[in-house]
XYZ file of C-alpha atoms in Angstrom:
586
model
C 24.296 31.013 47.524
C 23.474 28.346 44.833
C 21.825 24.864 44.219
C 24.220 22.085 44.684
C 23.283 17.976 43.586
C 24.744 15.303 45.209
C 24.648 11.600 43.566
C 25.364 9.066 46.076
C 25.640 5.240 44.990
C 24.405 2.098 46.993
C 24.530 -1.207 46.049
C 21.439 -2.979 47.954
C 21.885 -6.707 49.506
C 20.240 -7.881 46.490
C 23.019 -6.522 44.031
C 20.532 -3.578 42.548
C 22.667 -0.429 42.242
C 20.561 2.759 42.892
C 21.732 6.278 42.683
C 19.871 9.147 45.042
C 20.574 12.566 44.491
C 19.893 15.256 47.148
C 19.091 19.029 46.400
C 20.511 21.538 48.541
C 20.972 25.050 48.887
C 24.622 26.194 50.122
C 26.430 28.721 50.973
C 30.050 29.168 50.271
C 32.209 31.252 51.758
C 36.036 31.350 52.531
C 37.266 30.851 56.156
C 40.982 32.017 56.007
C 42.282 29.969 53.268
C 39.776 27.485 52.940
C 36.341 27.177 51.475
C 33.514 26.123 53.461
C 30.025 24.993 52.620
C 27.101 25.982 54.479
C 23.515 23.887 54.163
C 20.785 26.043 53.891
C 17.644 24.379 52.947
C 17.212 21.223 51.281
C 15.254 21.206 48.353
C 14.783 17.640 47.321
C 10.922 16.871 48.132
C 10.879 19.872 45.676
C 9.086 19.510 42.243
C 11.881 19.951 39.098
C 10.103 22.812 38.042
C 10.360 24.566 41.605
C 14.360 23.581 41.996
C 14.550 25.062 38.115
C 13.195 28.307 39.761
C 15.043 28.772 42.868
C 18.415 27.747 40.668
C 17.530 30.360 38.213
C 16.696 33.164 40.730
C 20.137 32.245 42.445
C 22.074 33.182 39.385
C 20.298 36.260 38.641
C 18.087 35.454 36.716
C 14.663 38.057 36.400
C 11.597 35.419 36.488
C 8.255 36.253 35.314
C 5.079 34.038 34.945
C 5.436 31.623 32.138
C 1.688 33.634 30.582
C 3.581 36.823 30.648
C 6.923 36.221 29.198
C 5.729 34.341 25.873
C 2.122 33.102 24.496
C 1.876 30.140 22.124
C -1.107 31.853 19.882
C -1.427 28.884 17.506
C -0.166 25.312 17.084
C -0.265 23.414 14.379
C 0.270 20.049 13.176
C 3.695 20.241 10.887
C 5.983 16.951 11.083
C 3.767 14.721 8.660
C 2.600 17.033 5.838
C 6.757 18.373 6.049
C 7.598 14.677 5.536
C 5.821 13.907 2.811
C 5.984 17.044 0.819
C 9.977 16.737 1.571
C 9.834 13.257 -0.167
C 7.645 14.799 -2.902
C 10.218 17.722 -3.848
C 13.450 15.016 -3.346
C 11.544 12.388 -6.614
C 10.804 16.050 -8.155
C 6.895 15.803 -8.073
C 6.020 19.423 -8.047
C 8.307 19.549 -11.728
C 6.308 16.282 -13.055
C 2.800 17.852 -12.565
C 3.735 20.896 -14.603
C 4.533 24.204 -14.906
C 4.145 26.149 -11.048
C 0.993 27.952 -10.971
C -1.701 28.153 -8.667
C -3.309 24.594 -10.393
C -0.348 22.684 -9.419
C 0.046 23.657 -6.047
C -3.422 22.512 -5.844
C -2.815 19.690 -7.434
C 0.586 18.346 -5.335
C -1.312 19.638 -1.787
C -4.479 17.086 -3.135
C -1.563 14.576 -3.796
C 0.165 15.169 -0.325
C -3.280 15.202 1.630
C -4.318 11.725 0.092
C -1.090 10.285 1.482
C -1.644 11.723 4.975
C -5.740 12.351 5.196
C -7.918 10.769 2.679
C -11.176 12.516 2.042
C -13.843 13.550 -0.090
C -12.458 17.380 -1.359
C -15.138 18.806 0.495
C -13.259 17.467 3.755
C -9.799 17.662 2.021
C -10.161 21.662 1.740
C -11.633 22.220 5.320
C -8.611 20.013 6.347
C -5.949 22.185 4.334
C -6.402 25.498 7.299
C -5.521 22.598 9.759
C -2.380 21.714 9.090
C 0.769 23.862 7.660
C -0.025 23.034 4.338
C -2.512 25.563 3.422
C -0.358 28.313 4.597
C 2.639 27.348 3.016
C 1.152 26.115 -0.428
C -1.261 29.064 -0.336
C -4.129 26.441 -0.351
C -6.116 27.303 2.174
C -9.733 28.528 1.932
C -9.909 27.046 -1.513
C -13.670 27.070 -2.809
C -14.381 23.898 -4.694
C -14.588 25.361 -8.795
C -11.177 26.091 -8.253
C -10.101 22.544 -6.705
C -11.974 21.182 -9.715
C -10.246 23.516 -12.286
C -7.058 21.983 -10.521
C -8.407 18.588 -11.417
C -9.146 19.145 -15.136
C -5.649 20.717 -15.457
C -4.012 17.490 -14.216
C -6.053 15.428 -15.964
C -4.814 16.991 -19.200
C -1.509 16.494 -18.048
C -1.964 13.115 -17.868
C -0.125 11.559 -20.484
C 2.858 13.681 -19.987
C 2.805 13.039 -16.268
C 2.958 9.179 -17.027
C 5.570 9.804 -20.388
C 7.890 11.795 -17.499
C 7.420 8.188 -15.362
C 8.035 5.873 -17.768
C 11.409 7.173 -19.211
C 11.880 7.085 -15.305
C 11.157 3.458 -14.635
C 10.480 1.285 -18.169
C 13.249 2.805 -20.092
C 15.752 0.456 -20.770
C 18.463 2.148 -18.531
C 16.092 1.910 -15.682
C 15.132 -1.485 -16.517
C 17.275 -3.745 -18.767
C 14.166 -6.381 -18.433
C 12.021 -4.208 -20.203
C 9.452 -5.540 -18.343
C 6.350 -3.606 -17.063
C 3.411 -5.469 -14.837
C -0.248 -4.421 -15.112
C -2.983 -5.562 -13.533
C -7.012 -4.605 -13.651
C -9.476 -3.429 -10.440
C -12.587 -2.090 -9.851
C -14.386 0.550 -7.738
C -17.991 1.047 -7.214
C -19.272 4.446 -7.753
C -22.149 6.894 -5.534
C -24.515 7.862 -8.008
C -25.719 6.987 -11.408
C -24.632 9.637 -13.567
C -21.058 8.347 -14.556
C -21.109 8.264 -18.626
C -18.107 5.478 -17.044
C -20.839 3.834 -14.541
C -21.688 0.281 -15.468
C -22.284 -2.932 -14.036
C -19.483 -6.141 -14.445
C -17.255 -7.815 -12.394
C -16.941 -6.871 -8.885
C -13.389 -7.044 -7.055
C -14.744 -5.455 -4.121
C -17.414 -7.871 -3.852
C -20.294 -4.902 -4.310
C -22.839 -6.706 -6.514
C -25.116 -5.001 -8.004
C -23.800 -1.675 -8.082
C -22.419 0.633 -10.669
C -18.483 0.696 -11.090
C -15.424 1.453 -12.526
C -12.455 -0.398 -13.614
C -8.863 0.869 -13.904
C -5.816 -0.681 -14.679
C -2.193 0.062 -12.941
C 0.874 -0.217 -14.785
C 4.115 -0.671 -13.141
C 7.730 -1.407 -13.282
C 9.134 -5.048 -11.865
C 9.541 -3.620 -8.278
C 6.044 -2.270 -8.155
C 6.139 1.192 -8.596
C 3.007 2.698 -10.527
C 3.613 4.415 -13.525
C 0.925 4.696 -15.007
C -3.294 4.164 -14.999
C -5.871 4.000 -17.215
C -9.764 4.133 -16.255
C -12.244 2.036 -18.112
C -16.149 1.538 -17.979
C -16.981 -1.047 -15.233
C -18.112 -3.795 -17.943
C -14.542 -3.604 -19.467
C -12.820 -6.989 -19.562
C -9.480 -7.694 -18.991
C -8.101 -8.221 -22.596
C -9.528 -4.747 -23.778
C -7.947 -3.106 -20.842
C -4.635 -4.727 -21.985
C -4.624 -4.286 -25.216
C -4.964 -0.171 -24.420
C -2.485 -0.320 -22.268
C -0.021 -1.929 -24.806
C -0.991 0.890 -27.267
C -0.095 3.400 -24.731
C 2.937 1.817 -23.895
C 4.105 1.632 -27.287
C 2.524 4.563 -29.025
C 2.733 7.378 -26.279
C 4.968 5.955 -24.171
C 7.654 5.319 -27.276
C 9.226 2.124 -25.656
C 9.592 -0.836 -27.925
C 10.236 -4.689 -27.546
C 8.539 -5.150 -23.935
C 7.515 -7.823 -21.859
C 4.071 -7.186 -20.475
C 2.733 -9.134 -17.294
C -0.166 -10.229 -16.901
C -2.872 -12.279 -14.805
C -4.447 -15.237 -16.644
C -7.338 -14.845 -18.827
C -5.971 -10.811 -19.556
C -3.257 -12.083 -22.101
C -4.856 -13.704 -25.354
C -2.902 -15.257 -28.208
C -5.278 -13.214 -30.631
C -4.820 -9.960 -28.516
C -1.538 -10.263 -29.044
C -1.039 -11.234 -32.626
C -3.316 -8.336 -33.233
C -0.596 -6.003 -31.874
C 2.286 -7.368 -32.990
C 1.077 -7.548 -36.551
C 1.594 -4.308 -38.777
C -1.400 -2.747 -41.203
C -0.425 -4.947 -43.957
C 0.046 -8.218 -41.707
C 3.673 -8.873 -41.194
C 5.421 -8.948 -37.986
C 5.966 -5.802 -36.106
C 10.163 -5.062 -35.552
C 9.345 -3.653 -32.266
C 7.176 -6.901 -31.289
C 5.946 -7.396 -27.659
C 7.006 -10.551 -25.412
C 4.818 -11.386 -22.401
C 3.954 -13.214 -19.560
C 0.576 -15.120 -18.136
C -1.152 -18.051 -16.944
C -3.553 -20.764 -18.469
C -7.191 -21.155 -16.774
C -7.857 -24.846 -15.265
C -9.447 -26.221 -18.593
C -6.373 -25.402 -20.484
C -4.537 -27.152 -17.755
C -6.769 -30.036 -17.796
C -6.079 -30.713 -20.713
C -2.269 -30.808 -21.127
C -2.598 -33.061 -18.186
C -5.221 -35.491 -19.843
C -4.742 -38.561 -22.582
C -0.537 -38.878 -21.352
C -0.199 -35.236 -22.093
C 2.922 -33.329 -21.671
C 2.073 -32.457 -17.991
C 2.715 -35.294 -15.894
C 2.924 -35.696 -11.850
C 5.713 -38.010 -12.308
C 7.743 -34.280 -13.748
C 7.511 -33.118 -9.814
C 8.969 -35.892 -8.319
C 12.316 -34.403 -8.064
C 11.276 -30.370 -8.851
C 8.773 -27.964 -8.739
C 8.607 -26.749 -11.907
C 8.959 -28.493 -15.455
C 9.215 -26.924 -19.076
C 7.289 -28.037 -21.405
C 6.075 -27.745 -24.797
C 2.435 -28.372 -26.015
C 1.600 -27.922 -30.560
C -2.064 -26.224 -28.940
C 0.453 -23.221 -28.228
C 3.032 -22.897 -30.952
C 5.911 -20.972 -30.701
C 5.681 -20.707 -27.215
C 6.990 -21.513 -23.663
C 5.024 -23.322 -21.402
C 6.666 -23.198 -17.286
C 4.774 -25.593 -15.226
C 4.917 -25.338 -11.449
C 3.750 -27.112 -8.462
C 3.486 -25.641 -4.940
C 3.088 -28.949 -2.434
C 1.996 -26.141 -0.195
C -0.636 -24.580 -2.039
C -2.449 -28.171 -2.722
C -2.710 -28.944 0.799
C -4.057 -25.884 1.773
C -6.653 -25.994 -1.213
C -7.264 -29.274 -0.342
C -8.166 -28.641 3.169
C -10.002 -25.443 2.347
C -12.281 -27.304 -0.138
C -13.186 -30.238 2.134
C -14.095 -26.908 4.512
C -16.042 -25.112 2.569
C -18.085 -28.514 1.611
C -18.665 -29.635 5.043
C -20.124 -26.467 6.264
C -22.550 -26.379 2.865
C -23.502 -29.577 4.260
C -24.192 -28.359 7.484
C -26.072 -25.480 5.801
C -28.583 -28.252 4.046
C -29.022 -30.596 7.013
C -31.957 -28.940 8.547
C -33.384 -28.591 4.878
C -33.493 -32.033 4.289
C -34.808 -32.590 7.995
C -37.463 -30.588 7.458
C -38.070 -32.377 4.418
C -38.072 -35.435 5.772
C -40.172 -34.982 8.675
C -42.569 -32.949 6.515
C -42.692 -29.814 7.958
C -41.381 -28.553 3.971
C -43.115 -30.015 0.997
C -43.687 -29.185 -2.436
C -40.241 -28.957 -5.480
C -41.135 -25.568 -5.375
C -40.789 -24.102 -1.585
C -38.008 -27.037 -1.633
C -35.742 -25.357 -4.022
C -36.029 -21.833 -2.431
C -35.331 -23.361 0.940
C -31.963 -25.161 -0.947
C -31.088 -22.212 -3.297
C -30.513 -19.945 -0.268
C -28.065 -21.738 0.915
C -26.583 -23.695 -1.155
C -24.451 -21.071 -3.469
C -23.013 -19.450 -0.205
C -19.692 -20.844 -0.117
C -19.548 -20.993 -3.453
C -19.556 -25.228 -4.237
C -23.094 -25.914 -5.664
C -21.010 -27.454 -8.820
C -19.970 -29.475 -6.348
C -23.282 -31.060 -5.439
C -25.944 -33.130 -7.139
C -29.260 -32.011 -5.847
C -32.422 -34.042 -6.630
C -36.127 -32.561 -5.588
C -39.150 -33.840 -5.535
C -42.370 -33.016 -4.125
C -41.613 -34.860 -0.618
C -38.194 -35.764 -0.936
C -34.553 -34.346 -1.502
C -31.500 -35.712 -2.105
C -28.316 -34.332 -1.732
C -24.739 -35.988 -2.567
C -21.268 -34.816 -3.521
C -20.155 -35.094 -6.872
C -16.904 -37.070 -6.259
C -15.706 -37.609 -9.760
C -15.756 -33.874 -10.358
C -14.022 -33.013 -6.834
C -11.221 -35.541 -7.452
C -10.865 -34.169 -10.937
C -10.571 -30.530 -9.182
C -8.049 -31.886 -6.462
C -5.673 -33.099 -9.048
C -4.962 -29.569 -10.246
C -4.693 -28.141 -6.575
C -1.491 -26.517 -6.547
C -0.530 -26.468 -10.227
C -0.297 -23.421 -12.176
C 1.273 -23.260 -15.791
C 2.363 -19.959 -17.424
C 3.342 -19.290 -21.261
C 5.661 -16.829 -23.041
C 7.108 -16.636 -26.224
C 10.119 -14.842 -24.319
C 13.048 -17.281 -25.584
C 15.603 -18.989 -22.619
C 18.016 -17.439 -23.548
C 16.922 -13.635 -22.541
C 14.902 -15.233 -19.937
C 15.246 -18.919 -17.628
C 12.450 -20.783 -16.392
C 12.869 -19.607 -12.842
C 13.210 -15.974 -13.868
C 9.724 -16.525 -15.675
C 8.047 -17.433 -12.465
C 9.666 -14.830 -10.729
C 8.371 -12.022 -13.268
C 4.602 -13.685 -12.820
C 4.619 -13.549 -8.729
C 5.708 -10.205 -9.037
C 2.036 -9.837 -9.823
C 2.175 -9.739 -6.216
C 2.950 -6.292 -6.260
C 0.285 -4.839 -8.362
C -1.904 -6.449 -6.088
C -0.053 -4.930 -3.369
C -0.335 -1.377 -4.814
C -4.601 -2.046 -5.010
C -4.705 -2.467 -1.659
C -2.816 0.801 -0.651
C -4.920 2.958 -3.021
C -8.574 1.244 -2.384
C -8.135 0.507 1.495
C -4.837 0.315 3.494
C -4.047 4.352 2.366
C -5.162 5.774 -0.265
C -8.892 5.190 0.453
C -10.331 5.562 -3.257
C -13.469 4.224 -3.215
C -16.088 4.931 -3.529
C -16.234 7.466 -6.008
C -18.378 10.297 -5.943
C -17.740 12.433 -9.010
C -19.820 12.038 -11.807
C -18.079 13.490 -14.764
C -15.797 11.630 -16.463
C -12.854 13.526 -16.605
C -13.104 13.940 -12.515
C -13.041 9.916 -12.062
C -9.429 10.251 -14.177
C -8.147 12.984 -12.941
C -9.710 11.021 -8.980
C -7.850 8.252 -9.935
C -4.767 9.759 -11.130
C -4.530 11.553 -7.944
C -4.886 8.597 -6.001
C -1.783 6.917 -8.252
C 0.751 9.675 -7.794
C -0.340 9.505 -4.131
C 0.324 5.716 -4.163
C 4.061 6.645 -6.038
C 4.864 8.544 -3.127
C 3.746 6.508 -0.516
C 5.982 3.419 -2.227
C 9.123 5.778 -1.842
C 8.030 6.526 1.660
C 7.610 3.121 2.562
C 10.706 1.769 1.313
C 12.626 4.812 2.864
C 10.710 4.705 6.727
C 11.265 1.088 6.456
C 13.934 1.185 9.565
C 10.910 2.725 11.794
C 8.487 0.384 10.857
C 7.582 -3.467 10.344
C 8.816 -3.825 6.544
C 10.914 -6.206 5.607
C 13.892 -4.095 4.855
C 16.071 -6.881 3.037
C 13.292 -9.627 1.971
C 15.896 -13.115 1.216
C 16.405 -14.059 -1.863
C 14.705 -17.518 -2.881
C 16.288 -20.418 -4.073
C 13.002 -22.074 -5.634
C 10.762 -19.257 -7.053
C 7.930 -21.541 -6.799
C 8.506 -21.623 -2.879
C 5.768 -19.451 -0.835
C 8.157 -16.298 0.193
C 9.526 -15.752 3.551
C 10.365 -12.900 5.588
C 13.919 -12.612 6.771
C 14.801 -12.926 10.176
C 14.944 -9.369 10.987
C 11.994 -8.484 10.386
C 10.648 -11.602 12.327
C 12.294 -9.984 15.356
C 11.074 -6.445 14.197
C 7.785 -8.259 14.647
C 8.584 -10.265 18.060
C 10.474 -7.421 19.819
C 7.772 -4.569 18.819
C 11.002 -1.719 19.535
C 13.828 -1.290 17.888
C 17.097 -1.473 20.604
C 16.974 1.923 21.427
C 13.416 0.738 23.065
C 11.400 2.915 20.632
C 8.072 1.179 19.337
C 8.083 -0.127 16.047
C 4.936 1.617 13.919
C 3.115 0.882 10.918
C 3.619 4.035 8.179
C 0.291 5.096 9.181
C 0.933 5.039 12.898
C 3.945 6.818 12.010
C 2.543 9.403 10.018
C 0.154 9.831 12.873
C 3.320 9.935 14.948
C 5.071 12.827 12.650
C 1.947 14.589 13.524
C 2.655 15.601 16.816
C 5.334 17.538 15.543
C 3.954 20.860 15.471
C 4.701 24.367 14.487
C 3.782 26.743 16.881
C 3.355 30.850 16.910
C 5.204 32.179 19.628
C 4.556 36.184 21.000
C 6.627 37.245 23.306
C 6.860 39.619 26.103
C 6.655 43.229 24.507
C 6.584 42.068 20.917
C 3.829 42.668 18.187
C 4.844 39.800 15.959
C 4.401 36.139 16.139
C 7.740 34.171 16.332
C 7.100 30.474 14.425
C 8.787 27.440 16.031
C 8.627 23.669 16.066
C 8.373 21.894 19.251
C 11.418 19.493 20.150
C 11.149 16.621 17.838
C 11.495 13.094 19.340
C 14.559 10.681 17.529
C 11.875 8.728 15.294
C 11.042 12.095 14.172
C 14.469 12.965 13.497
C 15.344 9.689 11.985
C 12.519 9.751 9.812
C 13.769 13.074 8.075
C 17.001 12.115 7.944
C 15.847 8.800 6.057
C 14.244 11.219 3.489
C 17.361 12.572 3.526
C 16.582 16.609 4.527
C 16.362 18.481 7.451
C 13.343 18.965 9.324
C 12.016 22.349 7.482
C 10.300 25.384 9.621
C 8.163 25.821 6.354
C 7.544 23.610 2.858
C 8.949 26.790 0.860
């Protein structure tokens, strides 16, 4: 006797073809010369499972009950933490932290679990006998002195960490532009003890509370390198000019072009490092890259200046020179599409203050609010919300008030919507006028790499350590988390919505546009083998599910590991790493 399947075809009068298979028991036997088939039973209202059974015990197969024959005693997640400490041995991590050791297996598994499951280290450590990482590193159950001893080792290794990264990515064989991008953020700390804790500029819009500042150094394409942590009432030139110093002193890399955002870059910063001891010129002097503010804009475009509308009519961007900055280039740029959208967001964010001081000035007038005093409260409130009380000229008296725009001063606004200027001494020869625009919007990628480590990933802030050397060696671990998350990004970018092959842009001063397959990435949500697109943290989630599992069976004392059946994303995603999906990470 065995199980027999029959497919049979029909085409219905609508033109749908559909396929039923029957599931029948037979029984063949030979009648003289010929073989016959017998129907037994037929087995098609049957669950799989039931048929799978029958069909076994047919062929002589001993069944027992699935409880008896094998016992999964543990599962654990596997596919993500694999992934990403597979990328992390492939760029040769585990060699840039140092010497192996129990510190630096520490250290890479706090690297790895930032990637995958940001936490205090508290949480990180409870995590670690969760997943297959604290097995395999030998991580788990680690009390907290010893994750901190892990942290002041790495800190120390600091410099040579970022040396090791450098002759990586700012050499000049890794980048004949010998350029290098750095940009400044901050992060407000829990806690008041910080010898780095102080009060300044706020990026993440927490006023009033204690911070930190660090600045990110990377090469053209974005990829950190290195960062440096500063008090939080540091201000942007200071920051630069230590980075400059580590560039050139520790770093050993001469003749650079830094870029920076406007008001970072000073002529007198600058002259003070490319000046020697004794005042002459350094050999190994330092180009760069910035922006002017608005007043030094205004004024190249005031009194027939050298920056003229009538420059745009048949271009976006003009070069021009200007004696107020000697000796240097000056690339100005209009973006048509910028001004209108200033433009409109301006006459927004005026009408609504408006609408915030209407029912002042009712009240006012109908004298149910009197007095300059209770007056300007009432106005004050409100009137600084949206950020355009330079806007406005205000007049209070006892029983009036007075509100109107200040037109002259709008209009004088408006004409610099959309215009930007930057300034190099970087001569055109080594370096057009397009390619200097390019090298400033690739700013955009700093800016980028912030929001991975302070939100979209990485998860930095706040900070809760209070000693010093625990912010750096905090931060740190948050920037080689943020290195390995760019390679992993770049690499899962078939799984996911990046913009594998961004176009190339004719006019660098053109807002940038995705390319047309990742538009349909984005309209189709699944690739064409119908799998769903994922963000990288849907599909780290996603690599999750693959787990490794201790099998016992039947009769044996000894646990068996083995991964579950991994699905093609997961495949695909290892094989876009470029290694095989490992049963352990040693």
């Amino acid at each position: 006797m065995h199980v027999a399947r029959n497919k049979r075809t029909y085409v219905a009068k609508s033109g749908e073809r559909r396929v039923y298979e029957s599931v029948l028991v037979r029984r063949t036997y030979r009648d003289g010369g010929k073989v016959r088939h017998e129907t037994l039973a037929n087995l098609s209202a049957l669950p799989a499972e039931a048929v799978a059974a029958i069909e076994a015990t047919l062929k002589g197969e001993r069944l027992v009950p699935a409880a008896q024959a094998a016992r999964i005693t543990r599962s654990v997640p596997h596919g993500h933490v694999a992934a990403v400490h597979a990328m992390a041995a492939k760029l040769g991590l585990p060699a840039l932290l140092g010497p192996a050791g129990r510190h630096r297996d520490l250290a890479l598994a706090l690297v790895i679990s930032r990637v995958i499951a940001p936490a205090s280290k508290l949480s990180t450590s409870t995590w670690w006998s969760d997943v297959t990482i604290g097995t395999d590193l030998g991580v788990a159950g680690a009390p907290t002195d010893e994750i901190y001893a892990a942290m002041d080792w790495l800190a120390h290794r600091q410099d040579a960490i970022e040396a090791d990264l450098a002759r990586r990515h700012l050499a000049p064989a890794a980048n004949p532009s010998r350029m290098a991008l750095f940009d400044l953020s901050s992060s407000w700390l829990e806690g008041t003890r910080c010898p780095l804790a102080a009060r300044g500029y706020s990026r993440d819009g927490k006023k009033g509370r204690l911070q930190i500042e660090y600045g990110l150094l990377t090469d053209p394409e974005g990829r950190p390198v290195a960062v440096r942590v500063f008090p939080g009432n540091t201000g942007d030139p200071a920051a630069f000019t230590q980075i400059t110093q580590v560039v050139r002193d520790k770093f050993g890399l001469a003749r650079m072009v830094m870029v920076g955002d406007r008001g970072m870059i000073t002529s007198a910063r600058i002259a003070a490092l490319n000046r020697l001891e004794d005042g002459t010129a350094r050999p190994d002097a330092y180009g760069w890259i910035t922006a002017l503010r608005a007043p030094a804009i205004r004024k190249l475009m005031a009194d027939g200046g050298p920056l003229q509308l009538s420059l745009f009519d048949q271009q976006d961007l003009a070069e021009i020179t200007s004696p107020d900055f000697p000796g240097e280039r000056l690339v100005a740029c209009r973006n048509p599409v910028l001004a209108a959208d200033r433009a409109r967001k301006r006459q927004d964010l005026l009408a609504a203050t408006e609408k915030l001081l209407a029912p002042i000035a009712a009240r006012v007038q109908a004298g149910k609010l009197a007095g300059a005093g209770p007056i300007g409260v009432e106005v004050g409130k409100v009137i600084s919300k949206y950020k355009t009380a330079k806007h406005f000229a205000v007049t209070i008296t006892d029983d009036t008030l007075t509100i109107g725009r200040k037109q002259e001063q709008i209009d004088a606004e408006a004409a610099l919507d959309g215009f930007y200027v930057l300034r190099t001494p970087v001569p055109a020869d080594e370096l057009d006028a397009a390619g200097v625009v390019t090298a400033y919007k690739n700013l955009k990628y700093v800016e980028r790499d912030f929001r991975h480590i302070k939100s979209d990933d990485l998860d930095l802030r706040p900070v809760f350590h209070r000693l010093d050397e625990r912010v750096r060696a905090h931060v740190l671990i948050c920037m080689l988390a943020c290195y390995l998350t760019w390679h992993l990004r770049r690499a899962w970018a078939p799984l996911t919505f990046t913009d594998q092959n961004p176009p190339q842009q004719d006019n660098p001063v053109a807002p940038a546009r995705r390319s047309a397959a990742a538009q349909a990435k984005a309209s189709a949500q699944h690739d064409p083998a119908g799998r769903p697109y994922r963000s990288f943290r849907g599909l780290l989630e996603h690599l999750a599910t693959l787990t490794r599992n201790q099998v016992r069976f039947a009769g044996a004392t000894a646990d068996v590991p083995m991964l579950t059946e991994p699905t093609s994303a997961q495949r695909e995603a290892f094989d876009l790493i470029g290694v095989p999906i490992p049963l352990t990470l040693k």
